[in-house]
PDB file of C-alpha atoms in Angstrom:
ATOM      1  CA  MET C   1     114.185 119.305  84.863  1.00 57.00           C
ATOM      2  CA  THR C   2     111.226 116.926  85.313  1.00 75.00           C
ATOM      3  CA  HIS C   3     109.692 116.970  88.781  1.00 85.00           C
ATOM      4  CA  PRO C   4     110.202 113.520  90.385  1.00 94.00           C
ATOM      5  CA  GLY C   5     107.013 111.544  90.884  1.00 97.00           C
ATOM      6  CA  LEU C   6     108.519 109.211  93.491  1.00 98.00           C
ATOM      7  CA  THR C   7     111.273 109.516  96.077  1.00 98.00           C
ATOM      8  CA  VAL C   8     113.187 106.653  97.676  1.00 98.00           C
ATOM      9  CA  VAL C   9     114.456 107.553 101.150  1.00 98.00           C
ATOM     10  CA  ILE C  10     117.390 105.581 102.596  1.00 98.00           C
ATOM     11  CA  PRO C  11     118.657 106.240 106.146  1.00 97.00           C
ATOM     12  CA  ALA C  12     122.369 105.513 106.387  1.00 98.00           C
ATOM     13  CA  HIS C  13     124.729 105.399 109.377  1.00 98.00           C
ATOM     14  CA  ASN C  14     128.206 104.018 108.580  1.00 98.00           C
ATOM     15  CA  GLU C  15     126.955 102.117 105.545  1.00 98.00           C
ATOM     16  CA  ALA C  16     129.918 102.691 103.214  1.00 98.00           C
ATOM     17  CA  ALA C  17     130.627  98.952 103.065  1.00 97.00           C
ATOM     18  CA  TYR C  18     127.006  98.016 102.281  1.00 96.00           C
ATOM     19  CA  LEU C  19     126.058 100.695  99.755  1.00 98.00           C
ATOM     20  CA  PRO C  20     128.062  99.284  96.797  1.00 98.00           C
ATOM     21  CA  ARG C  21     126.223  95.985  97.168  1.00 96.00           C
ATOM     22  CA  TYR C  22     122.678  97.132  97.869  1.00 96.00           C
ATOM     23  CA  LEU C  23     122.213 100.637  96.437  1.00 98.00           C
ATOM     24  CA  PRO C  24     122.429  99.305  92.834  1.00 98.00           C
ATOM     25  CA  THR C  25     119.391  97.093  93.526  1.00 96.00           C
ATOM     26  CA  VAL C  26     117.430 100.175  94.600  1.00 98.00           C
ATOM     27  CA  LEU C  27     118.509 102.057  91.490  1.00 98.00           C
ATOM     28  CA  ALA C  28     117.544  99.084  89.291  1.00 98.00           C
ATOM     29  CA  SER C  29     114.120  98.885  90.932  1.00 97.00           C
ATOM     30  CA  LEU C  30     113.611 102.625  90.466  1.00 98.00           C
ATOM     31  CA  ALA C  31     114.717 102.363  86.823  1.00 98.00           C
ATOM     32  CA  ARG C  32     112.115  99.636  86.221  1.00 98.00           C
ATOM     33  CA  TRP C  33     109.380 101.893  87.612  1.00 98.00           C
ATOM     34  CA  GLN C  34     110.604 104.802  85.485  1.00 98.00           C
ATOM     35  CA  ASP C  35     110.562 102.638  82.363  1.00 98.00           C
ATOM     36  CA  THR C  36     107.048 101.330  82.987  1.00 97.00           C
ATOM     37  CA  SER C  37     105.499 104.582  84.236  1.00 97.00           C
ATOM     38  CA  GLY C  38     107.260 107.104  82.034  1.00 97.00           C
ATOM     39  CA  GLU C  39     107.914 109.212  85.130  1.00 97.00           C
ATOM     40  CA  GLN C  40     111.129 110.218  86.855  1.00 98.00           C
ATOM     41  CA  GLY C  41     112.164 109.298  90.391  1.00 98.00           C
ATOM     42  CA  GLU C  42     114.912 110.185  92.818  1.00 98.00           C
ATOM     43  CA  VAL C  43     116.884 108.580  95.639  1.00 98.00           C
ATOM     44  CA  VAL C  44     117.679 110.524  98.807  1.00 98.00           C
ATOM     45  CA  VAL C  45     120.281 109.011 101.131  1.00 98.00           C
ATOM     46  CA  VAL C  46     120.179 110.545 104.606  1.00 98.00           C
ATOM     47  CA  ASP C  47     123.657 110.404 106.098  1.00 98.00           C
ATOM     48  CA  ASN C  48     123.073 110.014 109.827  1.00 98.00           C
ATOM     49  CA  ALA C  49     126.246 111.185 111.560  1.00 97.00           C
ATOM     50  CA  SER C  50     128.418 108.603 109.816  1.00 98.00           C
ATOM     51  CA  THR C  51     132.077 108.368 110.734  1.00 98.00           C
ATOM     52  CA  ASP C  52     133.004 106.526 107.539  1.00 98.00           C
ATOM     53  CA  ALA C  53     132.671 107.451 103.852  1.00 98.00           C
ATOM     54  CA  THR C  54     128.917 106.827 103.654  1.00 98.00           C
ATOM     55  CA  ALA C  55     128.107 110.227 102.150  1.00 98.00           C
ATOM     56  CA  ASP C  56     130.847 110.062  99.512  1.00 98.00           C
ATOM     57  CA  MET C  57     129.998 106.475  98.612  1.00 98.00           C
ATOM     58  CA  ALA C  58     126.317 107.307  98.156  1.00 98.00           C
ATOM     59  CA  ALA C  59     127.126 110.398  96.094  1.00 98.00           C
ATOM     60  CA  SER C  60     129.336 108.310  93.805  1.00 98.00           C
ATOM     61  CA  PHE C  61     126.159 106.534  92.611  1.00 98.00           C
ATOM     62  CA  GLY C  62     124.605 109.835  91.577  1.00 98.00           C
ATOM     63  CA  VAL C  63     121.966 109.988  94.297  1.00 98.00           C
ATOM     64  CA  ARG C  64     121.134 113.022  96.422  1.00 98.00           C
ATOM     65  CA  VAL C  65     122.729 113.025  99.875  1.00 98.00           C
ATOM     66  CA  ILE C  66     121.509 115.068 102.824  1.00 98.00           C
ATOM     67  CA  SER C  67     122.648 115.103 106.446  1.00 98.00           C
ATOM     68  CA  GLU C  68     120.816 114.474 109.714  1.00 98.00           C
ATOM     69  CA  THR C  69     123.060 114.620 112.762  1.00 97.00           C
ATOM     70  CA  VAL C  70     120.570 113.421 115.393  1.00 97.00           C
ATOM     71  CA  ARG C  71     120.759 109.654 115.884  1.00 96.00           C
ATOM     72  CA  ASN C  72     117.078 108.753 115.790  1.00 95.00           C
ATOM     73  CA  ILE C  73     115.716 106.611 112.965  1.00 94.00           C
ATOM     74  CA  GLY C  74     112.274 108.230 112.946  1.00 95.00           C
ATOM     75  CA  ARG C  75     113.830 111.667 112.651  1.00 97.00           C
ATOM     76  CA  VAL C  76     116.177 110.457 109.915  1.00 97.00           C
ATOM     77  CA  ARG C  77     113.301 109.105 107.817  1.00 97.00           C
ATOM     78  CA  ASN C  78     111.325 112.299 108.409  1.00 98.00           C
ATOM     79  CA  SER C  79     114.309 114.385 107.247  1.00 98.00           C
ATOM     80  CA  GLY C  80     114.429 112.375 104.045  1.00 98.00           C
ATOM     81  CA  ALA C  81     110.704 112.824 103.499  1.00 98.00           C
ATOM     82  CA  ALA C  82     111.006 116.570 104.104  1.00 98.00           C
ATOM     83  CA  ALA C  83     113.680 116.778 101.404  1.00 98.00           C
ATOM     84  CA  ALA C  84     111.708 114.612  98.963  1.00 98.00           C
ATOM     85  CA  HIS C  85     110.256 116.056  95.777  1.00 98.00           C
ATOM     86  CA  GLY C  86     108.070 113.055  94.928  1.00 98.00           C
ATOM     87  CA  GLU C  87     104.358 112.666  95.626  1.00 97.00           C
ATOM     88  CA  LEU C  88     105.020 108.987  96.380  1.00 98.00           C
ATOM     89  CA  LEU C  89     107.479 107.968  99.119  1.00 98.00           C
ATOM     90  CA  PHE C  90     109.312 104.650  99.405  1.00 98.00           C
ATOM     91  CA  PHE C  91     111.432 103.994 102.506  1.00 97.00           C
ATOM     92  CA  THR C  92     114.090 101.297 102.591  1.00 96.00           C
ATOM     93  CA  ASP C  93     117.338 100.571 104.439  1.00 95.00           C
ATOM     94  CA  ALA C  94     120.922 100.735 103.219  1.00 96.00           C
ATOM     95  CA  ASP C  95     121.442  96.983 103.704  1.00 92.00           C
ATOM     96  CA  VAL C  96     118.335  95.894 101.783  1.00 91.00           C
ATOM     97  CA  ALA C  97     118.396  94.249  98.364  1.00 92.00           C
ATOM     98  CA  LEU C  98     115.188  95.156  96.532  1.00 92.00           C
ATOM     99  CA  PRO C  99     113.737  92.961  93.823  1.00 92.00           C
ATOM    100  CA  THR C 100     113.410  94.809  90.553  1.00 95.00           C
ATOM    101  CA  GLU C 101     109.612  94.935  90.735  1.00 95.00           C
ATOM    102  CA  ALA C 102     109.372  96.266  94.326  1.00 95.00           C
ATOM    103  CA  ILE C 103     109.015  99.998  93.645  1.00 97.00           C
ATOM    104  CA  THR C 104     106.721  99.381  90.671  1.00 97.00           C
ATOM    105  CA  ALA C 105     104.429  97.252  92.863  1.00 95.00           C
ATOM    106  CA  ALA C 106     104.348  99.860  95.620  1.00 96.00           C
ATOM    107  CA  ALA C 107     103.640 102.684  93.176  1.00 97.00           C
ATOM    108  CA  ALA C 108     100.881 100.655  91.512  1.00 95.00           C
ATOM    109  CA  ALA C 109      99.207 100.135  94.894  1.00 93.00           C
ATOM    110  CA  MET C 110      99.287 103.864  95.637  1.00 94.00           C
ATOM    111  CA  ASP C 111      98.154 104.763  92.128  1.00 95.00           C
ATOM    112  CA  SER C 112      95.175 102.469  92.731  1.00 92.00           C
ATOM    113  CA  GLY C 113      94.141 104.380  95.860  1.00 90.00           C
ATOM    114  CA  ALA C 114      96.267 102.909  98.638  1.00 91.00           C
ATOM    115  CA  VAL C 115      97.615 105.445 101.112  1.00 93.00           C
ATOM    116  CA  GLY C 116     100.682 103.257 101.565  1.00 92.00           C
ATOM    117  CA  GLY C 117     101.871  99.910 102.869  1.00 90.00           C
ATOM    118  CA  ALA C 118     104.859  97.669 103.318  1.00 90.00           C
ATOM    119  CA  ILE C 119     106.644  94.785 101.624  1.00 87.00           C
ATOM    120  CA  PRO C 120     107.577  92.121 104.192  1.00 77.00           C
ATOM    121  CA  PRO C 121     111.283  91.305 104.539  1.00 73.00           C
ATOM    122  CA  LEU C 122     112.747  87.854 104.035  1.00 71.00           C
ATOM    123  CA  TYR C 123     115.727  87.403 106.366  1.00 65.00           C
ATOM    124  CA  THR C 124     118.537  84.927 105.646  1.00 68.00           C
ATOM    125  CA  PRO C 125     121.085  85.115 108.488  1.00 66.00           C
ATOM    126  CA  GLU C 126     123.717  82.397 108.840  1.00 74.00           C
ATOM    127  CA  ARG C 127     123.792  82.138 112.639  1.00 82.00           C
ATOM    128  CA  LEU C 128     121.196  79.972 114.360  1.00 82.00           C
ATOM    129  CA  GLY C 129     120.511  82.538 117.074  1.00 82.00           C
ATOM    130  CA  ALA C 130     119.846  85.228 114.477  1.00 75.00           C
ATOM    131  CA  ARG C 131     117.557  82.898 112.503  1.00 74.00           C
ATOM    132  CA  LEU C 132     115.543  82.140 115.641  1.00 83.00           C
ATOM    133  CA  LEU C 133     115.305  85.842 116.499  1.00 76.00           C
ATOM    134  CA  CYS C 134     114.120  86.693 112.991  1.00 70.00           C
ATOM    135  CA  ALA C 135     111.580  83.846 113.088  1.00 75.00           C
ATOM    136  CA  TYR C 136     110.208  85.193 116.358  1.00 73.00           C
ATOM    137  CA  TRP C 137     109.780  88.692 114.997  1.00 68.00           C
ATOM    138  CA  ASP C 138     108.179  87.362 111.793  1.00 70.00           C
ATOM    139  CA  HIS C 139     105.653  85.482 113.948  1.00 70.00           C
ATOM    140  CA  TYR C 140     105.054  88.537 116.141  1.00 67.00           C
ATOM    141  CA  ARG C 141     104.443  90.823 113.165  1.00 64.00           C
ATOM    142  CA  THR C 142     102.086  88.298 111.564  1.00 67.00           C
ATOM    143  CA  ALA C 143     100.105  87.896 114.781  1.00 68.00           C
ATOM    144  CA  HIS C 144      99.873  91.618 115.523  1.00 62.00           C
ATOM    145  CA  GLY C 145      99.668  92.997 112.006  1.00 61.00           C
ATOM    146  CA  GLY C 146     102.890  95.001 112.174  1.00 61.00           C
ATOM    147  CA  ALA C 147     105.328  95.828 109.407  1.00 67.00           C
ATOM    148  CA  GLN C 148     108.953  96.913 109.500  1.00 65.00           C
ATOM    149  CA  GLY C 149     110.430 100.002 107.907  1.00 61.00           C
ATOM    150  CA  VAL C 150     112.829  98.069 105.702  1.00 82.00           C
ATOM    151  CA  ALA C 151     110.393  98.632 102.824  1.00 92.00           C
ATOM    152  CA  GLN C 152     107.482 100.883 103.701  1.00 94.00           C
ATOM    153  CA  PHE C 153     105.790 103.317 101.368  1.00 95.00           C
ATOM    154  CA  SER C 154     103.128 106.017 101.476  1.00 95.00           C
ATOM    155  CA  THR C 155     101.799 108.948  99.560  1.00 95.00           C
ATOM    156  CA  ALA C 156     103.329 112.254 100.611  1.00 96.00           C
ATOM    157  CA  THR C 157      99.833 113.488 101.493  1.00 94.00           C
ATOM    158  CA  ALA C 158      99.164 110.572 103.850  1.00 94.00           C
ATOM    159  CA  PHE C 159     102.652 110.858 105.348  1.00 96.00           C
ATOM    160  CA  LYS C 160     102.039 114.491 106.256  1.00 95.00           C
ATOM    161  CA  ALA C 161      98.502 113.801 107.466  1.00 93.00           C
ATOM    162  CA  ILE C 162      99.671 111.315 110.113  1.00 94.00           C
ATOM    163  CA  GLY C 163     102.768 113.304 111.050  1.00 95.00           C
ATOM    164  CA  GLY C 164     105.353 110.922 109.619  1.00 96.00           C
ATOM    165  CA  TYR C 165     107.440 108.719 111.917  1.00 95.00           C
ATOM    166  CA  ARG C 166     107.490 109.414 115.627  1.00 94.00           C
ATOM    167  CA  ASP C 167     110.896 110.731 116.675  1.00 93.00           C
ATOM    168  CA  ASP C 168     110.226 110.150 120.369  1.00 92.00           C
ATOM    169  CA  LEU C 169     110.530 106.375 119.824  1.00 87.00           C
ATOM    170  CA  TYR C 170     113.886 104.645 119.604  1.00 84.00           C
ATOM    171  CA  MET C 171     112.492 101.325 118.371  1.00 80.00           C
ATOM    172  CA  SER C 172     109.302 100.094 116.690  1.00 81.00           C
ATOM    173  CA  GLU C 173     108.716 103.526 115.172  1.00 89.00           C
ATOM    174  CA  ASP C 174     108.123 101.734 111.869  1.00 89.00           C
ATOM    175  CA  VAL C 175     105.483  99.438 113.390  1.00 85.00           C
ATOM    176  CA  ASP C 176     103.778 102.470 114.917  1.00 89.00           C
ATOM    177  CA  PHE C 177     103.900 104.305 111.579  1.00 92.00           C
ATOM    178  CA  PHE C 178     102.397 101.334 109.756  1.00 89.00           C
ATOM    179  CA  ALA C 179      99.597 101.007 112.297  1.00 87.00           C
ATOM    180  CA  ARG C 180      98.659 104.683 112.011  1.00 90.00           C
ATOM    181  CA  LEU C 181      98.948 104.667 108.231  1.00 89.00           C
ATOM    182  CA  THR C 182      96.679 101.660 107.760  1.00 78.00           C
ATOM    183  CA  ALA C 183      94.122 102.317 110.500  1.00 78.00           C
ATOM    184  CA  GLN C 184      91.363 102.586 107.881  1.00 54.00           C
ATOM    185  CA  ALA C 185      93.010 100.461 105.194  1.00 59.00           C
ATOM    186  CA  VAL C 186      91.723  97.699 102.963  1.00 52.00           C
ATOM    187  CA  PRO C 187      94.412  95.216 101.773  1.00 53.00           C
ATOM    188  CA  PRO C 188      94.986  95.350  97.986  1.00 44.00           C
ATOM    189  CA  PRO C 189      96.441  92.415  95.960  1.00 40.00           C
ATOM    190  CA  PRO C 190      99.592  90.624  97.213  1.00 43.00           C
ATOM    191  CA  ARG C 191     103.035  91.976  96.453  1.00 44.00           C
ATOM    192  CA  SER C 192     106.593  90.695  96.521  1.00 44.00           C
ATOM    193  CA  ARG C 193     109.098  89.665  99.152  1.00 45.00           C
ATOM    194  CA  PHE C 194     112.727  90.674  99.199  1.00 47.00           C
ATOM    195  CA  TRP C 195     115.950  89.834 101.000  1.00 44.00           C
ATOM    196  CA  LYS C 196     117.499  91.793 103.845  1.00 44.00           C
ATOM    197  CA  ASN C 197     120.508  91.360 106.075  1.00 39.00           C
ATOM    198  CA  CYS C 198     119.523  90.480 109.650  1.00 31.00           C
ATOM    199  CA  ALA C 199     121.328  91.711 112.748  1.00 28.00           C
ATOM    200  CA  TYR C 200     124.302  89.527 113.651  1.00 25.00           C
ATOM    201  CA  GLY C 201     124.042  87.578 110.417  1.00 28.00           C
ATOM    202  CA  ARG C 202     125.076  87.970 106.811  1.00 27.00           C
ATOM    203  CA  PRO C 203     122.733  87.736 103.803  1.00 31.00           C
ATOM    204  CA  HIS C 204     122.930  84.840 101.348  1.00 25.00           C
ATOM    205  CA  ALA C 205     121.396  85.581  97.944  1.00 24.00           C
ATOM    206  CA  ALA C 206     120.728  89.089  96.720  1.00 29.00           C
ATOM    207  CA  MET C 207     117.000  89.198  95.991  1.00 29.00           C
ATOM    208  CA  THR C 208     113.994  87.068  95.213  1.00 32.00           C
ATOM    209  CA  SER C 209     110.301  87.120  94.364  1.00 32.00           C
ATOM    210  CA  GLY C 210     108.986  84.530  96.745  1.00 28.00           C
ATOM    211  CA  PRO C 211     105.562  84.011  98.314  1.00 23.00           C
ATOM    212  CA  ALA C 212     103.798  87.328  98.570  1.00 26.00           C
ATOM    213  CA  CYS C 213     102.255  89.079 101.531  1.00 27.00           C
ATOM    214  CA  ALA C 214      99.638  91.765 101.044  1.00 28.00           C
ATOM    215  CA  CYS C 215     100.720  95.350 101.348  1.00 33.00           C
ATOM    216  CA  CYS C 216      98.242  97.491 103.200  1.00 34.00           C
ATOM    217  CA  GLY C 217      96.487 100.484 101.753  1.00 34.00           C
ATOM    218  CA  GLY C 218      93.147 102.194 101.621  1.00 32.00           C
ATOM    219  CA  ARG C 219      91.483 105.510 101.148  1.00 29.00           C
ATOM    220  CA  THR C 220      93.305 108.659 102.129  1.00 28.00           C
ATOM    221  CA  PRO C 221      92.144 109.599 105.654  1.00 27.00           C
ATOM    222  CA  SER C 222      89.305 112.114 105.624  1.00 26.00           C
ATOM    223  CA  PRO C 223      89.390 115.327 107.693  1.00 25.00           C
ATOM    224  CA  PRO C 224      90.323 116.059 110.396  1.00 23.00           C
ATOM    225  CA  ALA C 225      93.025 113.385 109.931  1.00 24.00           C
ATOM    226  CA  CYS C 226      94.239 115.109 106.767  1.00 21.00           C
ATOM    227  CA  GLY C 227      94.374 118.487 108.485  1.00 23.00           C
TER     228      GLY C 227
END
């Protein structure tokens, strides 16, 4: 069996209703990368103490399913990374629709020397309050240089060097991860946007390739950061 070159990690808590809609977009994006690179990839869904059929639903798509019982998103992502076989890691959420080119773009950035980065989400909630909340967070992330974990990626080497996601944080662990990952980064060329469901709202279209925002990358941290 060919050793996977890239692993997609998807945390999932009670996502049985969302997986049939969004997991196929992840598989299609991974298939595009496999076709263009000639390499093989894998998807690891981390079932996080679900009380519905999340694990069975994910397994029905032929992906690998592991379990993490502690309800902490940083720990869940770290568990997925620990189980990963790929040298490149791509983290996304179970209610995210990826554009077909997303994984290919992320892999290309890392193949070009980036230690990792993020693709900014495009939220489309129906409720006004949710739209305003999303707009606020978009402005905050732009002003402070943060990036959410809905589509972050890194090399396995860089992930280990910075210690992965902090599991002592119960929010903004993705922003913290991004900041540590890109402390010495130089932005490479722009990448794509994608659609994601926002809290308290439902998504409209499935995916898009709208105005791009640069993903962050750079040289792999030099010792002692790399250990």
